[in-house]
Structure formats: structure tokens, C-alpha cells
Short mmCIF file of C-alpha atoms and ligand atoms in Angstrom, two decimals:
data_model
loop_
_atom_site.label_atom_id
_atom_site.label_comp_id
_atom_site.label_asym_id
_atom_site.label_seq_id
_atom_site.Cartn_x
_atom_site.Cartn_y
_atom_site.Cartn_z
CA UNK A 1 74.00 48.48 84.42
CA UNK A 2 70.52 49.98 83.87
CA UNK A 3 68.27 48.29 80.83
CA UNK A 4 65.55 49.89 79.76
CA UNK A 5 64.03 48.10 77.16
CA UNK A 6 61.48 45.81 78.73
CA UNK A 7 62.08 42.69 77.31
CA UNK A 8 58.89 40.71 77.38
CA UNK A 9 59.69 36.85 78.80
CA UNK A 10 58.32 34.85 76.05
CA UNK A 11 54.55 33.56 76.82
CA UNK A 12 53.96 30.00 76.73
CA UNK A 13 52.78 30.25 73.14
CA UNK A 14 55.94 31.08 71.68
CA UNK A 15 57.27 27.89 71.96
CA UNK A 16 54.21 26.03 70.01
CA UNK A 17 55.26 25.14 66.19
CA UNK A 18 51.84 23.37 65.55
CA UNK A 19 48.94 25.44 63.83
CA UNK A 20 45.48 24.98 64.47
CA UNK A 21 43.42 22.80 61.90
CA UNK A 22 39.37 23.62 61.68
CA UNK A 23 37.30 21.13 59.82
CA UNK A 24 34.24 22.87 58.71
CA UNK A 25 31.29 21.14 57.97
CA UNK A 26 33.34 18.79 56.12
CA UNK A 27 31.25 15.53 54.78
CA UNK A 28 32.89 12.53 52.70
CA UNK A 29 30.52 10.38 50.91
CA UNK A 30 32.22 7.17 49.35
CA UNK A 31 30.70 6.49 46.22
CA UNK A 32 28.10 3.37 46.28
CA UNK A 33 27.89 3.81 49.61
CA UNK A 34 24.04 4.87 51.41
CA UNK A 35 25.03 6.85 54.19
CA UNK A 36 28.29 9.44 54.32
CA UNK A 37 31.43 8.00 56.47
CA UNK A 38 31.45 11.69 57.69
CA UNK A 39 28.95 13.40 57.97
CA UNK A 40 28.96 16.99 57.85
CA UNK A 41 31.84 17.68 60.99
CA UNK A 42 33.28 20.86 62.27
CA UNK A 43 35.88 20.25 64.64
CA UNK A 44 37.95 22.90 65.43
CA UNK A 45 42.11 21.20 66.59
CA UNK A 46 43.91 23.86 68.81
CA UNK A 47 47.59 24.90 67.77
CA UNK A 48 50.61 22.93 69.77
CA UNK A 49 48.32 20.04 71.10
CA UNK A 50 47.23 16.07 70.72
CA UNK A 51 43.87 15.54 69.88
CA UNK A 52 42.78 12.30 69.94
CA UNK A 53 40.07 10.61 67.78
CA UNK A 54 38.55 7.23 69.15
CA UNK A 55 35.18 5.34 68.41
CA UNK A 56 34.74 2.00 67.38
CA UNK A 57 35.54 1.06 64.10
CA UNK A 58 34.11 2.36 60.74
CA UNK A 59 32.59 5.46 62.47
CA UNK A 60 35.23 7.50 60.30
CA UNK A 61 38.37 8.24 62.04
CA UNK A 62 40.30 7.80 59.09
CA UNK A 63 38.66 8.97 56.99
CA UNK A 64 38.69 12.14 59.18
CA UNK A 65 42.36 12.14 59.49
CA UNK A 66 43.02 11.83 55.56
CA UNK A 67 40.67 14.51 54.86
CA UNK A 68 42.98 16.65 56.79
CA UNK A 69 46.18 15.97 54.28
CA UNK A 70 43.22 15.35 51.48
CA UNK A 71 44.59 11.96 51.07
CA UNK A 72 40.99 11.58 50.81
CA UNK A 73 39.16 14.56 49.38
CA UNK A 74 36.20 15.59 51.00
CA UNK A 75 32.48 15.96 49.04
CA UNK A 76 31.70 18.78 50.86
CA UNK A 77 33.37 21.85 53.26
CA UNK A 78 36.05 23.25 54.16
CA UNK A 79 39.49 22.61 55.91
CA UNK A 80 41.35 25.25 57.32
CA UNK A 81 45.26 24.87 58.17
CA UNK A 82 46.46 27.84 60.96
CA UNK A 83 44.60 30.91 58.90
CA UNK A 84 44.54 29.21 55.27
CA UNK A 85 42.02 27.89 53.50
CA UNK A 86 43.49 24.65 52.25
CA UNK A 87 40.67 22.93 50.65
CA UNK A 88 41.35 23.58 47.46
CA UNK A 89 45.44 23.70 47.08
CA UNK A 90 47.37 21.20 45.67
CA UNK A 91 47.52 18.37 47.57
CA UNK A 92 50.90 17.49 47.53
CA UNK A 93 52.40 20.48 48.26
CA UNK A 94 49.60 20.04 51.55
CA UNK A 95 51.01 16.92 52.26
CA UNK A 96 54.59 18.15 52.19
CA UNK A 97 53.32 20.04 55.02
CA UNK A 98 51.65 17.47 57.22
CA UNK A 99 53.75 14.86 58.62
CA UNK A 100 51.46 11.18 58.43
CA UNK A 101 52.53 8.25 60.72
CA UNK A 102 50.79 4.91 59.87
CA UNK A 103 51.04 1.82 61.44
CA UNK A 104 54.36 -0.34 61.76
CA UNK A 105 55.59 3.16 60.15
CA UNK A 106 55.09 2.94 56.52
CA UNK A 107 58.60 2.43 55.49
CA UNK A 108 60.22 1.96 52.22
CA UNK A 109 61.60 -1.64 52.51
CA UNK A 110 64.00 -0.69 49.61
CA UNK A 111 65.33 2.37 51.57
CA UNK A 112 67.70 2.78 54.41
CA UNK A 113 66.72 4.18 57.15
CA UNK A 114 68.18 7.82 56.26
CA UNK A 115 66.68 7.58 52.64
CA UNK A 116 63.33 7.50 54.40
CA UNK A 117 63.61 9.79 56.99
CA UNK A 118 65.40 12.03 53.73
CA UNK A 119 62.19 12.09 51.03
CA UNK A 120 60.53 14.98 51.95
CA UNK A 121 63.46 17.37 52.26
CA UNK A 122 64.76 16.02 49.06
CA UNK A 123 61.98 16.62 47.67
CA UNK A 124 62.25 20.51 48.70
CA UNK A 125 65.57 20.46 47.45
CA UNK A 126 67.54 20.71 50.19
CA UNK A 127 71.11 19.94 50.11
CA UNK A 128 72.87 17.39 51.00
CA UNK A 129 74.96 18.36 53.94
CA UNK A 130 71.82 19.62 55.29
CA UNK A 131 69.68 16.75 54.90
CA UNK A 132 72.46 14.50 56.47
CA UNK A 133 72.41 16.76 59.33
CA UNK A 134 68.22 16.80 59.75
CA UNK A 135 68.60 12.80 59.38
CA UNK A 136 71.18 12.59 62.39
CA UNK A 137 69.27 15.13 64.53
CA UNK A 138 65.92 13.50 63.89
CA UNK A 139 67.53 9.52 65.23
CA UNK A 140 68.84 11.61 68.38
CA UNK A 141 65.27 12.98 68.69
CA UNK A 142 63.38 9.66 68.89
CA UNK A 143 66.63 7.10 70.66
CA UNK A 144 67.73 6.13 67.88
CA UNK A 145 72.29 6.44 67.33
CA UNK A 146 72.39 7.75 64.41
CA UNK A 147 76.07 5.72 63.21
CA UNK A 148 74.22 2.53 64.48
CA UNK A 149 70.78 2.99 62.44
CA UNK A 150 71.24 5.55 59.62
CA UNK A 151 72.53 2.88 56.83
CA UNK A 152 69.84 0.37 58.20
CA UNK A 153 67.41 -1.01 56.45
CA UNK A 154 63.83 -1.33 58.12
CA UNK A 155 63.56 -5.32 58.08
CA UNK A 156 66.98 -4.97 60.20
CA UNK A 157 64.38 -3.27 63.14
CA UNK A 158 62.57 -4.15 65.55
CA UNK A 159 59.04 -2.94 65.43
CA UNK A 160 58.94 -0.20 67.46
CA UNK A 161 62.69 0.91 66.22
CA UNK A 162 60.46 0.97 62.54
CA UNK A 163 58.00 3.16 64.22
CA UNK A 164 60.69 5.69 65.97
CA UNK A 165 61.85 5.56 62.09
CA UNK A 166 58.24 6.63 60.52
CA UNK A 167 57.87 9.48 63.00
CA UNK A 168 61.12 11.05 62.29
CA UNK A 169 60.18 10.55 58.63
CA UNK A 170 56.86 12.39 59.65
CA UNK A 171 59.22 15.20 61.21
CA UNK A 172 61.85 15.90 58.80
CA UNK A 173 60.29 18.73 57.50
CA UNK A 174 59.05 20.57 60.75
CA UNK A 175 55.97 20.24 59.78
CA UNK A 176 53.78 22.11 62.16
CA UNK A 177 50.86 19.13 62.27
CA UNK A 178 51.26 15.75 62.51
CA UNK A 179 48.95 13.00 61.93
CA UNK A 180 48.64 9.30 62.83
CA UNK A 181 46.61 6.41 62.02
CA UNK A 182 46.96 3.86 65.00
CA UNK A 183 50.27 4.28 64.83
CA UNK A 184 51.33 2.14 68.03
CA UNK A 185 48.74 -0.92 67.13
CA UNK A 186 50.99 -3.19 66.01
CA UNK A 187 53.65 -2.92 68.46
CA UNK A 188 53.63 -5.19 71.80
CA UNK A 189 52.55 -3.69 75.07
CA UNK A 190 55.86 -2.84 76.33
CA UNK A 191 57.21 -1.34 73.21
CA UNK A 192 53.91 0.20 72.67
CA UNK A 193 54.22 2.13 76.32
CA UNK A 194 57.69 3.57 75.30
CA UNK A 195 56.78 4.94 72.34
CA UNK A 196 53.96 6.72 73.93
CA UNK A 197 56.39 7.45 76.49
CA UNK A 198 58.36 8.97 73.92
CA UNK A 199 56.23 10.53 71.45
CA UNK A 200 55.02 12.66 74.94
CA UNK A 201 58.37 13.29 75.67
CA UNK A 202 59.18 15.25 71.95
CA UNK A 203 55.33 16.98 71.77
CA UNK A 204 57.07 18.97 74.87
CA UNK A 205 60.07 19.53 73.34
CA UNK A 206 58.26 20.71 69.43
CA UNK A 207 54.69 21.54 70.52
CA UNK A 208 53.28 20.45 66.97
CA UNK A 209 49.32 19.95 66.35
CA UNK A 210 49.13 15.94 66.48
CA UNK A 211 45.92 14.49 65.62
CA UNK A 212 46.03 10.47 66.34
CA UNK A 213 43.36 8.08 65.47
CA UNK A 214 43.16 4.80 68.18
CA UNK A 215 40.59 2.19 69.04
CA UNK A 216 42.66 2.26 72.49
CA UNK A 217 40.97 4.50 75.45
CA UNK A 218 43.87 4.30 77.94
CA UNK A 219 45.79 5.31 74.79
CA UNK A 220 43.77 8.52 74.33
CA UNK A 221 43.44 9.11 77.81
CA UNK A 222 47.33 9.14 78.25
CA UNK A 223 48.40 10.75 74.96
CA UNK A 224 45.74 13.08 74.29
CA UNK A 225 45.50 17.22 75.63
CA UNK A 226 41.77 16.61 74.03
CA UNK A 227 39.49 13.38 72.59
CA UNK A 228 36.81 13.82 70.27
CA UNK A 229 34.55 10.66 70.79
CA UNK A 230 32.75 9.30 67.61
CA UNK A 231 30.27 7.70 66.93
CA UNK A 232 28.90 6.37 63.13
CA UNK A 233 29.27 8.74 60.84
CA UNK A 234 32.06 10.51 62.82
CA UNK A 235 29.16 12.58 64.51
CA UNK A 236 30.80 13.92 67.69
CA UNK A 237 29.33 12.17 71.29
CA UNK A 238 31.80 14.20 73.15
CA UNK A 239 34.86 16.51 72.41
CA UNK A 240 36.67 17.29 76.41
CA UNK A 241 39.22 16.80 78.13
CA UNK A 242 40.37 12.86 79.26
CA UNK A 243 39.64 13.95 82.73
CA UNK A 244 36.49 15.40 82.15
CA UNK A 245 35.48 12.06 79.51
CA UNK A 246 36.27 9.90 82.33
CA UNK A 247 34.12 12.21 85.21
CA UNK A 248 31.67 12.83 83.05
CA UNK A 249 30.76 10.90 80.07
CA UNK A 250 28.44 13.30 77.92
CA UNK A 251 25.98 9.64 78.00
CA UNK A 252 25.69 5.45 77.94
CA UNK A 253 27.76 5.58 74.28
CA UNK A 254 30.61 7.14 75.61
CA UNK A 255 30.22 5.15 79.13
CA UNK A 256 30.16 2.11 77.48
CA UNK A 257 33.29 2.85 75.41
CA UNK A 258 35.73 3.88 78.28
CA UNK A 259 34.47 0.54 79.81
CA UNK A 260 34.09 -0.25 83.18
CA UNK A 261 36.50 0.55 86.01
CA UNK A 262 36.72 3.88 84.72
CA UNK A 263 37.86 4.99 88.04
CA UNK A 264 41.14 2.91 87.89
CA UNK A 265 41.49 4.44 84.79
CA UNK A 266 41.90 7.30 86.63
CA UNK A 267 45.44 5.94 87.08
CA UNK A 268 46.12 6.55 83.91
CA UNK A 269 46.46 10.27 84.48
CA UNK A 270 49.12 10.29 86.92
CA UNK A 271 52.51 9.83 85.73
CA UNK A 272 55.35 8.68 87.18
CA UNK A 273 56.91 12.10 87.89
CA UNK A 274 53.97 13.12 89.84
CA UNK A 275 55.18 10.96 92.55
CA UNK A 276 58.13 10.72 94.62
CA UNK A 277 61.06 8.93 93.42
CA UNK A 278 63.99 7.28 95.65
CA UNK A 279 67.20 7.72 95.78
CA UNK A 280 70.44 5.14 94.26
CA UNK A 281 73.56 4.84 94.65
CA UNK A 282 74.95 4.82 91.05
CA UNK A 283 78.37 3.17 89.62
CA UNK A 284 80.14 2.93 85.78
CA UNK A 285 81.44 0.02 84.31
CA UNK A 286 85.04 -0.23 85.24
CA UNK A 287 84.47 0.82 88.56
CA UNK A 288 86.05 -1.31 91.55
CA UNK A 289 83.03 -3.86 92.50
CA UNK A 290 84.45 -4.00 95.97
CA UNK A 291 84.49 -0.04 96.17
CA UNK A 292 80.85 0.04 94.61
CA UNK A 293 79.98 -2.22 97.38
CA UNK A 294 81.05 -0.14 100.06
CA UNK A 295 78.87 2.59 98.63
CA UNK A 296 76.05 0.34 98.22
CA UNK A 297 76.32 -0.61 102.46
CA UNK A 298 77.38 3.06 103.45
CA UNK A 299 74.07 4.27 101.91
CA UNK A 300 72.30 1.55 103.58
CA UNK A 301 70.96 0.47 100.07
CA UNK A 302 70.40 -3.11 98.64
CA UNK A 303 71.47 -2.44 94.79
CA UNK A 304 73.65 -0.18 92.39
CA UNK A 305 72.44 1.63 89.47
CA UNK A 306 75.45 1.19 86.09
CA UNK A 307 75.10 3.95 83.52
CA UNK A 308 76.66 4.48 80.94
CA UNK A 309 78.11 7.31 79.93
CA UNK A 310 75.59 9.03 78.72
CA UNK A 311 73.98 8.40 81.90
CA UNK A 312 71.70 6.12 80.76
CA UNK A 313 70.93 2.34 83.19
CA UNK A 314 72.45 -0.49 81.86
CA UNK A 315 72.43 -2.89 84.99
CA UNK A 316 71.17 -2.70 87.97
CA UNK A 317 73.01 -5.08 90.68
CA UNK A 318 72.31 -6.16 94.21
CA UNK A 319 74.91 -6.71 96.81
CA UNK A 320 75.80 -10.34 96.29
CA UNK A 321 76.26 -9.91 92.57
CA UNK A 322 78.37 -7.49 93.32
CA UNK A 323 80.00 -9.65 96.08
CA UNK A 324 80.79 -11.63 92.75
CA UNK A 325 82.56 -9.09 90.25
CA UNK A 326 86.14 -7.72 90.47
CA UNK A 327 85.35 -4.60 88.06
CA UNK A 328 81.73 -3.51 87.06
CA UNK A 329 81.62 -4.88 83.35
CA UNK A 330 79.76 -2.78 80.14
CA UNK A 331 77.32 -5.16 79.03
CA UNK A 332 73.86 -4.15 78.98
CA UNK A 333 70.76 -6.44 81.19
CA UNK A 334 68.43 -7.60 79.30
CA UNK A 335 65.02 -6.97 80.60
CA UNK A 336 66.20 -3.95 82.70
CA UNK A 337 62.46 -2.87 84.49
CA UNK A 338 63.11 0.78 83.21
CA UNK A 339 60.19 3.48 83.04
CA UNK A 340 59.95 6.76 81.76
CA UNK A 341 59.57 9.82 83.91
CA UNK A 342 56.27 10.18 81.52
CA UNK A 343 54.98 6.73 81.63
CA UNK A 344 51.73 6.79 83.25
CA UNK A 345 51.49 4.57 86.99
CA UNK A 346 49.83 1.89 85.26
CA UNK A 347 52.75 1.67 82.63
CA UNK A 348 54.79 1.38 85.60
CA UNK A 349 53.15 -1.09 87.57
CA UNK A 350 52.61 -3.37 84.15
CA UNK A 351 56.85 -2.99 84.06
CA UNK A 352 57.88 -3.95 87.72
CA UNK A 353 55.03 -7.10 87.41
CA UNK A 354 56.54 -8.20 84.32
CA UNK A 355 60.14 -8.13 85.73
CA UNK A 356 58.98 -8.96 89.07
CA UNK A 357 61.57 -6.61 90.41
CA UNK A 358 59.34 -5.15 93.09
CA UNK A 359 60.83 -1.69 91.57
CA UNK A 360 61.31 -0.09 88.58
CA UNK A 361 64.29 2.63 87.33
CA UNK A 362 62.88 6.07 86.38
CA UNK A 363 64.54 7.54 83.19
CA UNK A 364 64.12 11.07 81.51
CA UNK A 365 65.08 13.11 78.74
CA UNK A 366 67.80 11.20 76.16
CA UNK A 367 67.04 7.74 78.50
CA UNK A 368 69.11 9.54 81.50
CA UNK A 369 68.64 7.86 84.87
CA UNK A 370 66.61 9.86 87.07
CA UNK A 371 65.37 7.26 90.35
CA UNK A 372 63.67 4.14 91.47
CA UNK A 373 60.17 3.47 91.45
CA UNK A 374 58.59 1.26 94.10
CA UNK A 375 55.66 -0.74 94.31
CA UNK A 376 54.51 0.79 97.16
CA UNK A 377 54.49 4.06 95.87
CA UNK A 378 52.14 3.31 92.93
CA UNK A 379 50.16 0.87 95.35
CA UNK A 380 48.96 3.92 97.37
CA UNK A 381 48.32 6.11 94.64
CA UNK A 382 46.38 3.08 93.72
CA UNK A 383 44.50 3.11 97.03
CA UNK A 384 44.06 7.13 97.01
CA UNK A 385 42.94 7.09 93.45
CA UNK A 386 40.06 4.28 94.16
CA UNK A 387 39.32 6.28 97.19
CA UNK A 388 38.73 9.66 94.66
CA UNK A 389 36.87 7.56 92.43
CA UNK A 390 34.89 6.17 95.27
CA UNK A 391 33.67 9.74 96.60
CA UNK A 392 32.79 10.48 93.06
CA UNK A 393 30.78 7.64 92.16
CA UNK A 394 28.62 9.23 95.46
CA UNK A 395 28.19 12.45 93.87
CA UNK A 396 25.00 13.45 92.26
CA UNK A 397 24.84 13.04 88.72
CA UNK A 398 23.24 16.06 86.64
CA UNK A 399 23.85 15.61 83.44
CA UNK A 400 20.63 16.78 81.60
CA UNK A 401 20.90 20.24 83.54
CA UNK A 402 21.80 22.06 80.71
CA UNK A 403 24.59 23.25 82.49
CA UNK A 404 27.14 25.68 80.25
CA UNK A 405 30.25 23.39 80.56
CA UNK A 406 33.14 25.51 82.33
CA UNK A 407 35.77 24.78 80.74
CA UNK A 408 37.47 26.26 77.89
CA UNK A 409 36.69 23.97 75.21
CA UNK A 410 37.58 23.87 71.97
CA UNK A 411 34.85 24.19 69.52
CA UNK A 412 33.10 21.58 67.93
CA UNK A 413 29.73 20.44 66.75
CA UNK A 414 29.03 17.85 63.75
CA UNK A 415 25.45 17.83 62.03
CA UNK A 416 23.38 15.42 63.51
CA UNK A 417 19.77 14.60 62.74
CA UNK A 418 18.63 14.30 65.76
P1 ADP B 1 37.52 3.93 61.05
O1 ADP B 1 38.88 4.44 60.74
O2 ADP B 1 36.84 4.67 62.14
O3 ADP B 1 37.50 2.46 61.32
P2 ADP B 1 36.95 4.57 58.27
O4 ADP B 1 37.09 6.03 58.14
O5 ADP B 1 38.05 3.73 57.74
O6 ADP B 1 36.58 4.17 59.76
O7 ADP B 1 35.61 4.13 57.50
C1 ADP B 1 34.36 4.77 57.71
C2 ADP B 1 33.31 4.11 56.83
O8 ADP B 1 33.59 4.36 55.47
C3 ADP B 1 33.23 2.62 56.99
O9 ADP B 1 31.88 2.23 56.89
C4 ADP B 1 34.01 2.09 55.81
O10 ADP B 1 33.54 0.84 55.40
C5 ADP B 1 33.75 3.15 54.76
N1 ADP B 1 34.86 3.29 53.82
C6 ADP B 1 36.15 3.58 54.16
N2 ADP B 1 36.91 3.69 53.04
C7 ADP B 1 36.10 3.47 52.00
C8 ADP B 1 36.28 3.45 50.57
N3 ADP B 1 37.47 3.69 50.00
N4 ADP B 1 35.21 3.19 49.79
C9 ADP B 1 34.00 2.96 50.34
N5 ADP B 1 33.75 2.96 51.67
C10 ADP B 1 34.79 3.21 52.49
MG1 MG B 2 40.77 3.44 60.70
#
């Protein structure tokens, strides 16, 4: 069985749907108003990543991010979609092209939750079968069961289920950019850290071009492959990467805007599956309690993990409340501690404080139990991170070197009078 043909494995590329968006000296001056709220930008977003735009407020972030769907039409340059010139096309056939998350999702209160997630391909006159298909798929991709939530309507969900809603609304199409305006700002903490979670979890699976505007650092830091930093204007302080923001801030703007403690924000770059996980035992419901227990002492463990059957934890029980069950029931805990394998360590210790477990359970892809979490683990990355940051605060500083920067960045300069 000889073959031949070299078959070339496919490069890392291949797998990135997103397409690279250049703003080119691109300027929006609002009428009546003295100064532009952008002023003259080039910023060039690379294919298949998340670029994240932060400054404070009114330096033009949104007004950025709408130029880029021409919800607001720039006065001046040029905006360039993968290798077309879109500046001038019609904007709703653009739009139909870009998928646009807003806050608390946008949804048509009117509209169940498959009539939103269904405008755009009805709108390119897709069939029915089809579109009932892309609906289901698209609740699968963000958690959601599609026979529990299609024929919802959004006041009947929670706040971040709205949000999960609005980004598979943004996705129905496949478009291959995506962009959103604060999109997680008016979700609680929690809520808000599993839909980061999440929306990290599909970029890896779909490799679109996300652009997201947030006043939040950690929230850039976390979500972002790249972060432009703005100030008024949206003239560009700094375009890197978060590590390279957070070890070198290009000056006192951007210093003062990741805040102090920027070295425990260091934490916010290691994720929970960077570190080691421990083992559990793991049970079903129906299972004999007193067999469960007997695998909880064999393995010298304190607790049981209950999945479901799609794997997923739905209780996690110690030995005297098992001590109390004949068969394991099927009813959910409320307030499970439960991570994802992409949550960053902070995420996690916010999660095991809150439920004062001590520990939290792991999960990955589709919510599928992967491990246990301990305090102690995060406490000495905790202790090794401070100790990094610590040896780097001792470094010499040389900013004003005029040093070429190494890395590979991508382009961008904005106009500035200086
Ligand atoms: P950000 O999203 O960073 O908070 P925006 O892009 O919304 O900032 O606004 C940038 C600037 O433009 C602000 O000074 C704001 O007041 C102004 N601005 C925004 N929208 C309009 C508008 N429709 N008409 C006039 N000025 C506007
Ligand atoms: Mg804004």
C-alpha cells in the first residue's frame, strides 16, 4: 500500500473562517461636533482572531466598531473586508455579512428565540428545513437545548441565556467577522465569566475575526489575541499583545488604565487547563449510594462527581450525604462551583470563594466533566505569578530606546498631531 501523492497536512490557517478587516485612515466627524470621534485610524484586524478595543469612554470605540458594518458611515477612508474594498457597497448586503452582538443581545421581544436566531438566513432565502437545522445547531453551539429554548421567547431568559441567543443570531450566517459592543456588560460576574468562557471556547472551534469593544481590562486581557488601546479620538496609545500591554505599557495612559496590581493581573493569563487537575471518582443518578460509597473510600476520596448523561456535573456529594441516599437521585445542585477548562485562575478562584467549596469542578467542551480544581493549586500559581511579577518590576525599564519591537505585530498607526 504505497501512496504517492503527498498529501499536504492542512496548516493551521486552514481552519480560520474569519477575514482580515483594515481600517484605513478612516475619520468620522459627527456633525455639530468640534473635534472628529475618530480621527483619521488605520488599524489593520488579522484574519481568525479577537481584537479587542478598550479606552475610557467617548474615545470612539463604537463608533469604530460601526464603521466597520457602516452602521455609521465614515467622513473619510477606507475599509477593507479580507481583499475587498467595502467602503462603498451597499450596506446591508455588508451587514448581512458581519455578525453584530450588542448588549443584553439585542433581541426581538416579539420573536421566539428561533425567529431571531432565523432573520438573516431568511433573509437570504434559505429554506426552511435548512434554517430549522442552522437554528438547532447554533443552541448546541452556545449550551443552549434546542427543544427546551427554540419556541422561547427572550423575556422567558435569563440574561446571559439572552446573550448565548444574540451571538447565535450574530452566527447564523457564518459570517466570517463578528462584532460586539460590550456585549457581556450587563450580565452579573458569574454569568459574565461563562460567557467569556464560552465565547473562547467556539472562537477555537470557528476561528472568525471578532472585534469586541469593553471598558473592562481583565476582559480584554482574557478574551483578546490583540488590544488596541485608545485614547480620545480613537488615536491608538498601544496596539500588542495582553502580555506585552501588561509588561510593557507603551506609557502613564495606558499604565493608568490597566490599573494597579498589574502583576496579579498577570493571573489573568493562565487558565485553568494550564494547571494540573485532580482526579474523581464519578457516579449517575440511579446508581446504588451504598456502592458509590464504596468507590468514594476505595479511592481514598472525600466526594462523588453525578453526571448526567451527557457527562455533564450535576451534584457533587461528600461521603455522609451519601451515607444518607439509597439511589443517587437526577436533580440538579444549585450553585454547583463549576469552571470551565478556559476560565482564567482568577475566574476560578472568584467561583470556589463564592461557593466556599475549597474546590471547584473543571468542565470542557459541551459542559463535559473534566476534574477538580483546588485552592491550593491556584494559590501557588498565585505565589509563582507575584514572584514573576516581582523579578520584573526589578528589571530595567527602557522604554524610550527606540527599540524595533520584536514581535510580529499587526499593523497599525492612527494620525496624531503630535
Ligand atoms: P465610546 O464607545 O468609546 O464610549 P463613542 O464612539 O460612542 O465612544 O463616541 C465617541 C464620541 O463621539 C463621543 O464624544 C460621543 O459623544 C460622540 N458621539 C457618538 N455618537 C454621536 C452622534 N450620533 N452624534 C454626535 N456625537 C456622537
Ligand atoms: Mg461605546
Amino acid at each position: 500500500m504505497s501512496e504517492t501523492t503527498t498529501i499536504e497536512s492542512p496548516t493551521a490557517d486552514s481552519a480560520v473562517s474569519g477575514k482580515s478587516i483594515l481600517l484605513e485612515k478612516v475619520t468620522k466627524q459627527y456633525p455639530g461636533q468640534k473635534s472628529p470621534a475618530v480621527d483619521g485610524i488605520t488599524l489593520e484586524i488579522p484574519a481568525g482572531k479577537i481584537v479587542m478595543l478598550v479606552g475610557p469612554s467617548g474615545c470612539g470605540k463604537t463608533t469604530t466598531l460601526k464603521m466597520i458594518n457602516r452602521l455609521i458611515e465614515p467622513t473619510d477612508g477606507r475599509i477593507v473586508l479580507g481583499d475587498e474594498d467595502v467602503t462603498g457597497i451597499d450596506g446591508d448586503d455588508l451587514r448581512r455579512r458581519i455578525g453584530y452582538v450588542i448588549q443584553a443581545g439585542g433581541l426581538f421581544p416579539h420573536m421566539t428565540v428561533a425567529a431571531n436566531i432565523a432573520i438573516v438566513p431568511k433573509m437570504l432565502g434559505w429554506g426552511k428545513d435548512r434554517i430549522a437545522r442552522r437554528v438547532d445547531e447554533l443552541l448546541e453551539l452556545v449550551s443552549l437545548d434546542p427543544a427546551e429554548y427554540r419556541d422561547r421567547f427572550p423575556k422567558e431568559l435569563s440574561g446571559g441565556q439572552q446573550q448565548r441567543v444574540g451571538v447565535a443570531r450574530a452566527l447564523a450566517a457564518d459570517p466570517p467577522v463578528l462584532l460586539m459592543d460590550e456585549p457581556f456588560g450587563a450580565v452579573d460576574p458569574i454569568t459574565r465569566q461563562r460567557l467569556q468562557d464560552e465565547l473562547i471556547r467556539i472562537q477555537e472551534e470557528l476561528q472568525k475575526t471578532i472585534v469586541i469593544v469593553t471598558h473592562d481590562f481583565d476582559e480584554a486581557v482574557k478574551l483578546g489575541d490583540w488590544i488596541v488601546v485608545f485614547s480620545d479620538g480613537a488615536h491608538i496609545v498601544q496596539y500588542d499583545t495582553p502580555e506585552r500591554i501588561l509588561a510593557e505599557p507603551a506609557n502613564e495612559f495606558v499604565e493608568n488604565f490597566i490599573g494597579s496590581g498589574a502583576g496579579l493581573k498577570q493571573l489573568t493569563l493562565r487558565r485553568v487547563n494550564d494547571v494540573g487537575l485532580a482526579e474523581a471518582v464519578i457516579a449517575h443518578p440511579g446508581d446504588t449510594a451504598s456502592a458509590v460509597l464504596a468507590m468514594v473510600v476505595e479511592a481514598g476520596h472525600n466526594h462523588v462527581v453525578i453526571v448526567d448523561e451527557r457527562e455533564r456535573p450535576i451534584q457533587w456529594l461528600s461521603r455522609r450525604q451519601l451515607g444518607r441516599l439509597d439511589t443517587i437521585g437526577s436533580t440538579p445542585e444549585v450553585g454547583l462551583p463549576i469552571v470551565g477548562s478556559r476560565a482564567t485562575l482568577n475566574d476560578a478562584l472568584d467561583t470556589m470563594l463564592v461557593s466556599s467549596a475549597g474546590a471547584a469542578l473543571v468542565t470542557g467542551k459541551r459542559d463535559r466533566f473534566l476534574g477538580v480544581i483546588d485552592v491550593e493549586t491556584v494559590m501557588d500559581a498565585i505565589t509563582s505569578a507575584r514572584a514573576a511579577a516581582a523579578r520584573s518590576a526589578n528589571a530595567p525599564t527602557g522604554t524610550n530606546s527606540g527599540e524595533i519591537p520584536t514581535v510580529d505585530a499587526p499593523q497599525a498607526t492612527a494620525v496624531v498631531d503630535e
